[in-house]
Coordinates of C-alpha atoms in Angstrom, one line a residue:
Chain A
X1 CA -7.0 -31.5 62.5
X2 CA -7.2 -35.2 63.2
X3 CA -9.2 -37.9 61.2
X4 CA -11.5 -38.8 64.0
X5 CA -12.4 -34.9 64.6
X6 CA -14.9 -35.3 60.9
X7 CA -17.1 -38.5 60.6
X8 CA -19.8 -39.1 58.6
X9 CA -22.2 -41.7 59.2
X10 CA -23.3 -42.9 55.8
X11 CA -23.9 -45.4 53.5
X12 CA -21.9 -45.8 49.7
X13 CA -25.4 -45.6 47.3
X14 CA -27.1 -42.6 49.3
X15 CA -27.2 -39.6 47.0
X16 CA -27.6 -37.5 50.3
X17 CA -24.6 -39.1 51.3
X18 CA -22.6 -38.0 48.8
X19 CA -23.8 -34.4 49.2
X20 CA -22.0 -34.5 52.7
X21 CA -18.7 -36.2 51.1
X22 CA -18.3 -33.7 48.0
X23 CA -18.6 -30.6 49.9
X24 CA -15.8 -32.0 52.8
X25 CA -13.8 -32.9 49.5
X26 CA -14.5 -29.3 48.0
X27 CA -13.1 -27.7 51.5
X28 CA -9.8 -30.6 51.6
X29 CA -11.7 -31.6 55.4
X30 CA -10.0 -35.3 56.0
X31 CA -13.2 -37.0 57.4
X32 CA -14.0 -40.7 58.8
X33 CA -16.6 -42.7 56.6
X34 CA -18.5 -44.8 59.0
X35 CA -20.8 -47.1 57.0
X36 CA -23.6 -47.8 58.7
X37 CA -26.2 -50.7 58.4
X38 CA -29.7 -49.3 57.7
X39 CA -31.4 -52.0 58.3
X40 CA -29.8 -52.6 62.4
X41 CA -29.0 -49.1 62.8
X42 CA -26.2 -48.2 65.4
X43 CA -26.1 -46.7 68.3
X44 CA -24.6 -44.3 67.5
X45 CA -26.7 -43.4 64.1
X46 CA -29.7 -43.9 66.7
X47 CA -28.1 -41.3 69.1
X48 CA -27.1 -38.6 66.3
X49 CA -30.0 -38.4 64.8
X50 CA -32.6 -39.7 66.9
X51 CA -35.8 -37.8 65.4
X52 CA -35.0 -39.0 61.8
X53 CA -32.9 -42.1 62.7
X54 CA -31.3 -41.0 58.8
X55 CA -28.0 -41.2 57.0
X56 CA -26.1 -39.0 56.4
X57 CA -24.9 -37.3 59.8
X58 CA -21.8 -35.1 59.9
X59 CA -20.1 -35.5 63.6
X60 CA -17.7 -32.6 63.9
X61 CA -15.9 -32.5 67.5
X62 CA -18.5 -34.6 68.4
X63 CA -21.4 -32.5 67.7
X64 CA -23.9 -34.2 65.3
X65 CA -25.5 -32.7 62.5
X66 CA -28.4 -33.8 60.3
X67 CA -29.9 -33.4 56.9
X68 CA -28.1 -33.4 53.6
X69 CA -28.7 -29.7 52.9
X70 CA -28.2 -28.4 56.3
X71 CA -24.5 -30.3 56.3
X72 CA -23.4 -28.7 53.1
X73 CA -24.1 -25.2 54.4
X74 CA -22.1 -26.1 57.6
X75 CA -19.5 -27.2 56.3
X76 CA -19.6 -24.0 53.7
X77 CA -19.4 -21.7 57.0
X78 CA -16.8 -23.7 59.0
X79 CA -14.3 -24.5 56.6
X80 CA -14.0 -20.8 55.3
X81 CA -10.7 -21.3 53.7
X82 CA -11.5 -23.9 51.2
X83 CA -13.2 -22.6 47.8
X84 CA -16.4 -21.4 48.7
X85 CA -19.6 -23.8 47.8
X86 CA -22.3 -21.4 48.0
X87 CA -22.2 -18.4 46.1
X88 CA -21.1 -15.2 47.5
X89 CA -24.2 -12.8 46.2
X90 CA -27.3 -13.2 48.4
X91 CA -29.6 -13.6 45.5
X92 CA -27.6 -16.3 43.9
X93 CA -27.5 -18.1 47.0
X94 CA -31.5 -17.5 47.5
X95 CA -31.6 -19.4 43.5
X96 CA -29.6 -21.8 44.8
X97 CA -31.4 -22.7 48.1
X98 CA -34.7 -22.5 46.5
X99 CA -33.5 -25.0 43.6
X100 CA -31.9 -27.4 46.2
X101 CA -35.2 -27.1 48.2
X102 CA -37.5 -28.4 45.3
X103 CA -35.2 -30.8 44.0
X104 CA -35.6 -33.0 47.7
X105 CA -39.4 -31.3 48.1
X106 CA -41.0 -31.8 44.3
X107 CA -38.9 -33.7 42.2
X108 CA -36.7 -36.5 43.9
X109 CA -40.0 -38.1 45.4
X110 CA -40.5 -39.3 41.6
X111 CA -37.2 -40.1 41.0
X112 CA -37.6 -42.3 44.0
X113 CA -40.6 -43.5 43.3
X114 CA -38.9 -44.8 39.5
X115 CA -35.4 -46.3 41.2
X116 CA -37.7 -48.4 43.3
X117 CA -39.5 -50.2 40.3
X118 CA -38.5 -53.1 39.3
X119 CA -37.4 -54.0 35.7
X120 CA -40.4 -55.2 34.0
X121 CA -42.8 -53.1 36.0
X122 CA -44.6 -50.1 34.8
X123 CA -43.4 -46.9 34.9
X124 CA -46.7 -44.3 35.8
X125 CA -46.6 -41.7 32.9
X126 CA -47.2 -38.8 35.2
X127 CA -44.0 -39.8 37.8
X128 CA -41.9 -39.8 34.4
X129 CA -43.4 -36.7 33.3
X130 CA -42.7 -35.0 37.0
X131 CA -39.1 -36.3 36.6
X132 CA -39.0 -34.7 33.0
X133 CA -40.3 -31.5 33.9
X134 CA -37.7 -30.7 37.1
X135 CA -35.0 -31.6 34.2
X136 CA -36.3 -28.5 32.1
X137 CA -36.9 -26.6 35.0
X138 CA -32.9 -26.9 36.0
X139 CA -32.0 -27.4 32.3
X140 CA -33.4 -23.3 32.1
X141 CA -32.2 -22.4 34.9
X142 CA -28.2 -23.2 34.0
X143 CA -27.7 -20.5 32.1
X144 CA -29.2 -18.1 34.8
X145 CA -27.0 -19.3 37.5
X146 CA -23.7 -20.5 35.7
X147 CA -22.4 -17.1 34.7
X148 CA -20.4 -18.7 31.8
X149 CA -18.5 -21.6 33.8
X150 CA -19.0 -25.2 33.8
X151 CA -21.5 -25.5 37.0
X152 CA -24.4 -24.0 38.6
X153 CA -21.9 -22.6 40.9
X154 CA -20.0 -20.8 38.5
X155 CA -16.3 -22.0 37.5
X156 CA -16.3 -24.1 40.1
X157 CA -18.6 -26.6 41.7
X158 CA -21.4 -24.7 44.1
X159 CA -24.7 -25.4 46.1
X160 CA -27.0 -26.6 43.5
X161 CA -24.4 -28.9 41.7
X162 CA -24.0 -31.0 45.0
X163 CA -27.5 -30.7 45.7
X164 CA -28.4 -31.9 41.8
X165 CA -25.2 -34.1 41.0
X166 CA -26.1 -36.4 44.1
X167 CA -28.8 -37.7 41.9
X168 CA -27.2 -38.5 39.1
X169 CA -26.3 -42.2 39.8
X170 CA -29.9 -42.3 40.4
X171 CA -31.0 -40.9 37.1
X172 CA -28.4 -43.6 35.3
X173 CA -29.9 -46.5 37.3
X174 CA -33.4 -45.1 35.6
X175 CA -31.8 -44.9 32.3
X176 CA -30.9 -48.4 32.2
X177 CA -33.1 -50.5 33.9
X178 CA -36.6 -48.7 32.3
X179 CA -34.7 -48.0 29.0
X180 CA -35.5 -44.3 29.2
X181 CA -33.2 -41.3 28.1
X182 CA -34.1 -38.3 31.0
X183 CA -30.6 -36.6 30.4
X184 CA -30.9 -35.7 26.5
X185 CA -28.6 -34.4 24.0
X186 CA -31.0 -32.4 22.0
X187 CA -34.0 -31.7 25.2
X188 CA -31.3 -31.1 28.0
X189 CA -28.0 -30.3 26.3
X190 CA -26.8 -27.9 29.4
X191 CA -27.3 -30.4 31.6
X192 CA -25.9 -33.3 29.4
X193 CA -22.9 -30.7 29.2
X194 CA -22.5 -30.4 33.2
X195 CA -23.1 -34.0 34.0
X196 CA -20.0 -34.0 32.6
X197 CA -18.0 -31.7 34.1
X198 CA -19.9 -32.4 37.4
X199 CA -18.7 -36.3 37.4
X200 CA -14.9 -35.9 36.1
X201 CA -14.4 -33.0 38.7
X202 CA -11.9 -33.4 41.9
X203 CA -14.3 -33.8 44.6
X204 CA -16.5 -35.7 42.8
X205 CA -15.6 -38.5 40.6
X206 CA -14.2 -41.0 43.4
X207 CA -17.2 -40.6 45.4
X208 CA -19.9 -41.6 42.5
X209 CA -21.2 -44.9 42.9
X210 CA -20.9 -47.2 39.8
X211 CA -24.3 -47.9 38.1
X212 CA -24.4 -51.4 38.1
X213 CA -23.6 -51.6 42.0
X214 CA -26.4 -48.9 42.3
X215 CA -28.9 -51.0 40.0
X216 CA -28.0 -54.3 42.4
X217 CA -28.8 -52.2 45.3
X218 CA -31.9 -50.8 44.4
X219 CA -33.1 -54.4 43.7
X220 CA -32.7 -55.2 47.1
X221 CA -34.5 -52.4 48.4
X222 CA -37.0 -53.5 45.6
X223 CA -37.4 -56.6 46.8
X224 CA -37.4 -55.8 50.8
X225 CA -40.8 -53.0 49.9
X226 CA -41.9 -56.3 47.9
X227 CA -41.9 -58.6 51.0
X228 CA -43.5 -55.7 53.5
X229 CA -47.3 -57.0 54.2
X230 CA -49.3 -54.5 52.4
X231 CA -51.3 -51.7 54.8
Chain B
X1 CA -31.8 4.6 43.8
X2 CA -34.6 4.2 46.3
X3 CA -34.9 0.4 47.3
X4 CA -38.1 -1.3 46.8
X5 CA -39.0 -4.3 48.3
X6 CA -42.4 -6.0 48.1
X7 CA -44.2 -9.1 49.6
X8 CA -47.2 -10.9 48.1
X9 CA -49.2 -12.5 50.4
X10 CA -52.3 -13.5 52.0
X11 CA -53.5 -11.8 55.4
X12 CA -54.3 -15.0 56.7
X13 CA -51.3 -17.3 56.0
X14 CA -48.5 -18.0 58.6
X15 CA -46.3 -18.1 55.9
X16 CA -46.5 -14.1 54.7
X17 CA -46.4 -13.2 58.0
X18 CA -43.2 -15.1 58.6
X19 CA -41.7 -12.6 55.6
X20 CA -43.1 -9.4 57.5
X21 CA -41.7 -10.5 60.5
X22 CA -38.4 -10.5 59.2
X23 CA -38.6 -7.3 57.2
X24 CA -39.7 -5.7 60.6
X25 CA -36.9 -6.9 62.4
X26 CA -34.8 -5.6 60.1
X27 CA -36.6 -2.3 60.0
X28 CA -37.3 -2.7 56.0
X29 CA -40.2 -0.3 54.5
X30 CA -42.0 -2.6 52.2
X31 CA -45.3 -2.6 50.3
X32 CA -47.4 -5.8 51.1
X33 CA -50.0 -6.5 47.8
X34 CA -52.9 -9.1 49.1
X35 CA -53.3 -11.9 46.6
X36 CA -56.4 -13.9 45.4
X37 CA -55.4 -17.3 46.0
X38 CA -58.6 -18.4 44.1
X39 CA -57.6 -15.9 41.4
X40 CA -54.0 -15.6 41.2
X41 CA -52.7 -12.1 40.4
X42 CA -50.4 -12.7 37.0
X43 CA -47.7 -10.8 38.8
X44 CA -47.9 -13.7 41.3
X45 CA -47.6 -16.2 38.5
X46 CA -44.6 -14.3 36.6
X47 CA -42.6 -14.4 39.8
X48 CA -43.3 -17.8 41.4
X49 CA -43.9 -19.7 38.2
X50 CA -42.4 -23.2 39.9
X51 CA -44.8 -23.0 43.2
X52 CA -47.1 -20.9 42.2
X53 CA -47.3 -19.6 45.7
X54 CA -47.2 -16.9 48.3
X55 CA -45.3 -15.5 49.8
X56 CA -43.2 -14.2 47.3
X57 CA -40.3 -11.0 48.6
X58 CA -39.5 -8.6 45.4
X59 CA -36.2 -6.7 46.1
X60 CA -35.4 -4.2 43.1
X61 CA -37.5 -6.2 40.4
X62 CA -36.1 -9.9 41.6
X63 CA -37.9 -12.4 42.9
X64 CA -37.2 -14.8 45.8
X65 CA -40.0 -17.3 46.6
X66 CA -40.3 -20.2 49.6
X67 CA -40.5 -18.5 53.1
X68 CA -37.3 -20.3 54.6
X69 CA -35.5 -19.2 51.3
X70 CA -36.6 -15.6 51.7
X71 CA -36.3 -15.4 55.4
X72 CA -32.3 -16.7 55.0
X73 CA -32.4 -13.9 51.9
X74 CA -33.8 -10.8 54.5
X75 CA -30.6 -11.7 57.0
X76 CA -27.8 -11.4 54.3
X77 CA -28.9 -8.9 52.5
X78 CA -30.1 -6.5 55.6
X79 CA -28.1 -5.6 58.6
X80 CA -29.5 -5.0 62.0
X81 CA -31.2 -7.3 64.2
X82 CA -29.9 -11.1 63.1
X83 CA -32.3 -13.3 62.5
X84 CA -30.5 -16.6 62.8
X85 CA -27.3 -17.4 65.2
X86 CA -24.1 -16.2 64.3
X87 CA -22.7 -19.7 65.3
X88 CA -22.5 -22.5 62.1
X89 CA -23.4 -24.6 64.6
X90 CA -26.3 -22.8 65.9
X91 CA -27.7 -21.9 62.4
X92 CA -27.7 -25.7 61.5
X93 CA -29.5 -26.8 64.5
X94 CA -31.9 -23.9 64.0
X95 CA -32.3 -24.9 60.1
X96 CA -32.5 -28.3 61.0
X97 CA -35.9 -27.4 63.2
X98 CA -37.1 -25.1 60.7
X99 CA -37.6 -28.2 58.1
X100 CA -38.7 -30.6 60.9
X101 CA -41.5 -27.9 61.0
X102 CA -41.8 -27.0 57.8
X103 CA -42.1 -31.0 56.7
X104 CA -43.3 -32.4 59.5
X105 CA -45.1 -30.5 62.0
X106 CA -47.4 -28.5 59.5
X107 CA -48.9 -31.3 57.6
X108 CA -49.5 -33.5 60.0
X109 CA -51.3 -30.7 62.3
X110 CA -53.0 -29.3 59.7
X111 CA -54.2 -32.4 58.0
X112 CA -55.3 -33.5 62.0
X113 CA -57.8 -30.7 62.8
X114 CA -59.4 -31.0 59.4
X115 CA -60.2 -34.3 59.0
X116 CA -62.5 -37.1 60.9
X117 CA -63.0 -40.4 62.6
X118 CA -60.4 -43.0 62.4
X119 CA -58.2 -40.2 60.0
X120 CA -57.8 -38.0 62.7
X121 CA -57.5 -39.9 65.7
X122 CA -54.3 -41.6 63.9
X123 CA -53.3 -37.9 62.7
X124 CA -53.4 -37.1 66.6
X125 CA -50.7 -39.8 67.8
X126 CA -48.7 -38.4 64.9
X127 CA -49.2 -34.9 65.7
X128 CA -48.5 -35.6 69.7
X129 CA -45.3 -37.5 68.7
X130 CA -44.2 -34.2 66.8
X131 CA -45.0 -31.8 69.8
X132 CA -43.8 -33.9 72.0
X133 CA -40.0 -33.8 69.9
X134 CA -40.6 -29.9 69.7
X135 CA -41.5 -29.5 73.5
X136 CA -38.2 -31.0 74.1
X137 CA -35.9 -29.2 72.0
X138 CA -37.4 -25.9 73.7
X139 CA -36.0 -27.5 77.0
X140 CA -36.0 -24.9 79.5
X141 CA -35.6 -21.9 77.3
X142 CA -38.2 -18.9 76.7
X143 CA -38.1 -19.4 73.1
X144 CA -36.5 -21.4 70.5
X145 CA -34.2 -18.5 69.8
X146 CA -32.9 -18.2 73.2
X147 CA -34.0 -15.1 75.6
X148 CA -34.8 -14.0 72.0
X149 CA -36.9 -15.2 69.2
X150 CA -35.2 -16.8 66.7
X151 CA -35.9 -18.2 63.0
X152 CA -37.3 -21.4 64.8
X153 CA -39.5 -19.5 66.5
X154 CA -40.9 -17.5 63.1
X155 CA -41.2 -20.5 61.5
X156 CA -43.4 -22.2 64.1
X157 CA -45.4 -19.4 64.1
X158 CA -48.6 -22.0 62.9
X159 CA -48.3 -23.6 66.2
X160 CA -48.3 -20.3 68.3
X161 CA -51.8 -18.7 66.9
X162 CA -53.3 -20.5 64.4
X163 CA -53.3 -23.4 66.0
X164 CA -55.2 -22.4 69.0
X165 CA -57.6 -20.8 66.8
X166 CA -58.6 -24.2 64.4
X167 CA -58.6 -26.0 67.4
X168 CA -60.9 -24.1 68.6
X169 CA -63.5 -24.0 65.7
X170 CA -62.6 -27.8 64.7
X171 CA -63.3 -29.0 68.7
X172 CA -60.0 -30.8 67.9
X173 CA -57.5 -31.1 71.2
X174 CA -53.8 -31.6 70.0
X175 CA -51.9 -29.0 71.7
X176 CA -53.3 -28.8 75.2
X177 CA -51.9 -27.3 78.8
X178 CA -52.0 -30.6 80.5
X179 CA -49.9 -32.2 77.8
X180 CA -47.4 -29.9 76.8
X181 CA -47.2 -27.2 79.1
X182 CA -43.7 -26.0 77.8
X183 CA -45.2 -25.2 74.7
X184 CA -48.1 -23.6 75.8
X185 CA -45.8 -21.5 77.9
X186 CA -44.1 -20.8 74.7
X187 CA -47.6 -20.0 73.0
X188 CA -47.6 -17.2 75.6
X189 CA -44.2 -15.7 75.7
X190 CA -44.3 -15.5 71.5
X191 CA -47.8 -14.1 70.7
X192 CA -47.1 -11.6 73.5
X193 CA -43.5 -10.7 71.8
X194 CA -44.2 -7.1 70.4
X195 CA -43.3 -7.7 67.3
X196 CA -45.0 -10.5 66.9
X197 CA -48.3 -9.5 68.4
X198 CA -48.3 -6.6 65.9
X199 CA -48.3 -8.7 63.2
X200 CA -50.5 -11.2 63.9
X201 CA -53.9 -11.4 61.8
X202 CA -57.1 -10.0 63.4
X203 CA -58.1 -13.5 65.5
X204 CA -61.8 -13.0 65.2
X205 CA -61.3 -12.4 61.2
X206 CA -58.9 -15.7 61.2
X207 CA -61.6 -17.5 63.4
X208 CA -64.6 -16.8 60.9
X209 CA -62.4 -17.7 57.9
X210 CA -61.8 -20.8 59.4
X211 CA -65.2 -20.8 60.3
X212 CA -66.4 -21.3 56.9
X213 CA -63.6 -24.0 56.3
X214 CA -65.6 -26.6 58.9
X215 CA -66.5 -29.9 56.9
X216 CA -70.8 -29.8 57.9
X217 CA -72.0 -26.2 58.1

C-alpha cells in the first residue's frame, strides 16, 4: 500500500489527533502526516471536513473521514489483520464505547476548560472536581475491563486506552502549570499503573507530545481566547 | 437458558424508542419497564449510575446505557435485519451523522422551540444551518439508510415526529415545507415506515404532554 493512500490531517498537540495516529500505529498502516494550520485552514481540511472544519481527518483512497472516535473504529474494521483495537465480546466493546463516549461528552470539556487557564489564574473548584470524579469513574472501571493485562483493552492496548491516553499530555500540562496532582499514587493507583504502560508502549510513545511544548502551546491558545472581544 | 432482555424507558422520549426500534428489527422479545423520571426507579439508578438516564437495555442481568451505545450493542449481538452498513466506510459516515445529531441537531432544536424573543430567533439561524447540512446529506435518497432505513434514520427520529408536534404547540416554524422540502419528504416516507409508525407514541398523548411544557399557561 503506498504512503500517499493514508493521510491524516492533523496537528502535533491534538489529543484527538493522536487517537487517529496510535490506532494506524496499532494496525502497522504507513500513513502521511499533513500538519495543518488551524488558524488558515486548508483547502483541503476545509473540503474534508466541511461541517466541522476539525482536525483530525483520516483520508484513505481519497475518501475523508471525521471525528476522532469514528476514525479509530474505521481503521479497527479496515485493517483486520493488525491486532484488534476493540475488543472482540459485544459487551466489552459496548463498556468501551460508552466510556470513550463520556470521556469527549462529560469529562474532557473540564479538562479543557483547566488547559486553557493560564498560570496564575484560578482554577473553579467544581471544573477540578468534574475532572477528579471521571478519574475515579475510569480508575473503577480498570479492573472491570482489563481482565488482568496492562490496559483497558486487555494485554494489549484497546478502545478506551486510545480514547483515554490521548489526554494524558493534557492532564501533565494541568499537573504542572496549576500545581495539582489528578493522576495519584494512593487515589488512582490503576491508572497511575497504566499511564505507564500506556506511554512506553509501541504505538504510543513516539507520538506523545512533550509537556513543556504542550504547556507553550496551550499559552498561545491562552492568549489568542484572551485577545477575542468579549460577547 | 431463556434470554431476557429489558429496556427502561419513558413512553415519550425519542431516545427509548430508538432501543425498541432496533429490538424490533431484530425480532427481539423484550419487556419494556416505564420509568419515573421525576422519581427514578433504584433499578434505574443501579444500572446507569454515570448518566443516570434512560434508556437503559438489560441483556441477561448486564447493563448497557447511551442509545447509540446500545443501538451498535443490538446489531452485534443479534442477527437478522442489519442495522448499520456492512461497509467500514458506510458505518463511519453513518456514525459520523448519528453524533452530528446527537450533538448538534437535538440541542439546538430543542433548546429553539422552547425558548423566546431574541433566544430563539438566534436558536432558529442555528437550527436552519443544521437542517439545512442534514437536508443535503439525504441528497436524493428516500432515507438516510438508502431504500432502507438506517441507524441515521433511527437516530433522527426527534426530527421526524416530535418535532412537528412541539412546533406545533410552541407556534415555532423551524422545519417547514417551503424550506426544506427534502426533509419533509423524508418526515413522510419515515413515520409511514411500518415499523416505525408502530412504534411511535400516541401523538395526541405526546401533544398534551408537551402541552403542559408551554412557558405561560
Amino acid at each position: 500500500m503506498s504512503t500517499t493512500e493514508v493521510k491524516v490531517l492533523g496537528s502535533t498537540g491534538s489529543p484527538f489527533v493522536m487517537r487517529a495516529v496510535i490506532a494506524l500505529n496499532i494496525k502497522s498502516v504507513d500513513y502521511e502526516l499533513l500538519e495543518q494550520n488551524l488558524v488558515v485552514k486548508s483547502e483541503l481540511l476545509l473540503k474534508s471536513n466541511p461541517i466541522y472544519k476539525k482536525i483530525p481527518v483520516l483520508i484513505h483512497a481519497d475518501k475523508p473521514i471525521c471525528e476522532s472516535l469514528v476514525i479509530v473504529q474505521y481503521i479497527d474494521e479496515v485493517w483486520t489483520c493488525g491486532p484488534s483495537i476493540l475488543p472482540s465480546d459485544p459487551y466489552d466493546r459496548a463498556i468501551a464505547r460508552f466510556w470513550a463516549a463520556y470521556l469527549d461528552d462529560k469529562w474532557f470539556p473540564s479538562v479543557r476548560v483547566i488547559v486553557l487557564t493560564a498560570e496564575g489564574d484560578e482554577v473553579k473548584k467544581e471544573t477540578l472536581q468534574q475532572v477528579a470524579t471521571g478519574l475515579e469513574l475510569l480508575e473503577d472501571a480498570f479492573p472491570k475491563c482489563n481482565k488482568d493485562g496492562n490496559f483497558f483493552g486487555g494485554e494489549r492496548i484497546g478502545y478506551l486506552d486510545i480514547a483515554l491516553g490521548c489526554f494524558l499530555p493534557c492532564l501533565r500540562v494541568i499537573e504542572k502549570v496549576h500545581n495539582l496532582k489528578l493522576l495519584d499514587e494512593a487515589k488512582t493507583p490503576n491508572l497511575c499503573k497504566w499511564a505507564e504502560s500506556f506511554c512506553s508502549d509501541a504505538a504510543v510513545k513516539d507520538v506523545i507530545p512533550e509537556t513543556d511544548k504542550l504547556i507553550e502551546f496551550a499559552k498561545v491558545l491562552i492568549a489568542k481566547i484572551k485577545a477575542r472581544p468579549s460577547n | 437458558m431463556a434470554e431476557e432482555v429489558k429496556v427502561f424507558g419513558v413512553w415519550g422520549s425519542p431516545f427509548s424508542r430508538r432501543v425498541e426500534i432496533a429490538l424490533k428489527m431484530k425480532g427481539v422479545k423484550y419487556e419494556f419497564i416505564e420509568e419515573d423520571l421525576a422519581n427514578k426507579s433504584p433499578l434505574l439508578l443501579k444500572y446507569n449510575p454515570v448518566h443516570k438516564k434512560i434508556p437503559v437495555l438489560l441483556h441477561n442481568g448486564k447493563p448497557i446505557c447511551e442509545s447509540l451505545v446500545i443501538l451498535e450493542y443490538i446489531d452485534e449481538t443479534w442477527k437478522g435485519t442489519s442495522i448499520f452498513p456492512q461497509d467500514p466506510y458506510k458505518r463511519a459516515v453513518a456514525r459520523f451523522w448519528a453524533r452530528f445529531i446527537d450533538d448538534k441537531c437535538l440541542p439546538t432544536l430543542w433548546k429553539t422551540c422552547w425558548s423566546q424573543g431574541e433566544e430563539q430567533e438566534k436558536g432558529k439561524e442555528e437550527a436552519c444551518e443544521l437542517l439545512k447540512i442534514l437536508d443535503n446529506e439525504l441528497k436524493d435518497k428516500k432515507f438516510f439508510g438508502g431504500d432502507a432505513i438506517g441507524p441515521v434514520d433511527i437516530v433522527a427520529n426527534f426530527i421526524g415526529f416530535w418535532l412537528g408536534i412541539i412546533q406545533e404547540i410552541t407556534g415555532v416554524e423551524v422545519l417547514t415545507k417551503e424550506k426544506f422540502p427534502k426533509l419533509c419528504q423524508w418526515i413522510d416516507e419515515f413515520i409511514n415506515y411500518s415499523i416505525i409508525k408502530e412504534n411511535l407514541p400516541p401523538r395526541d398523548k405526546l401533544k398534551a404532554y408537551f402541552q403542559t411544557r408551554l412557558p405561560n399557561k
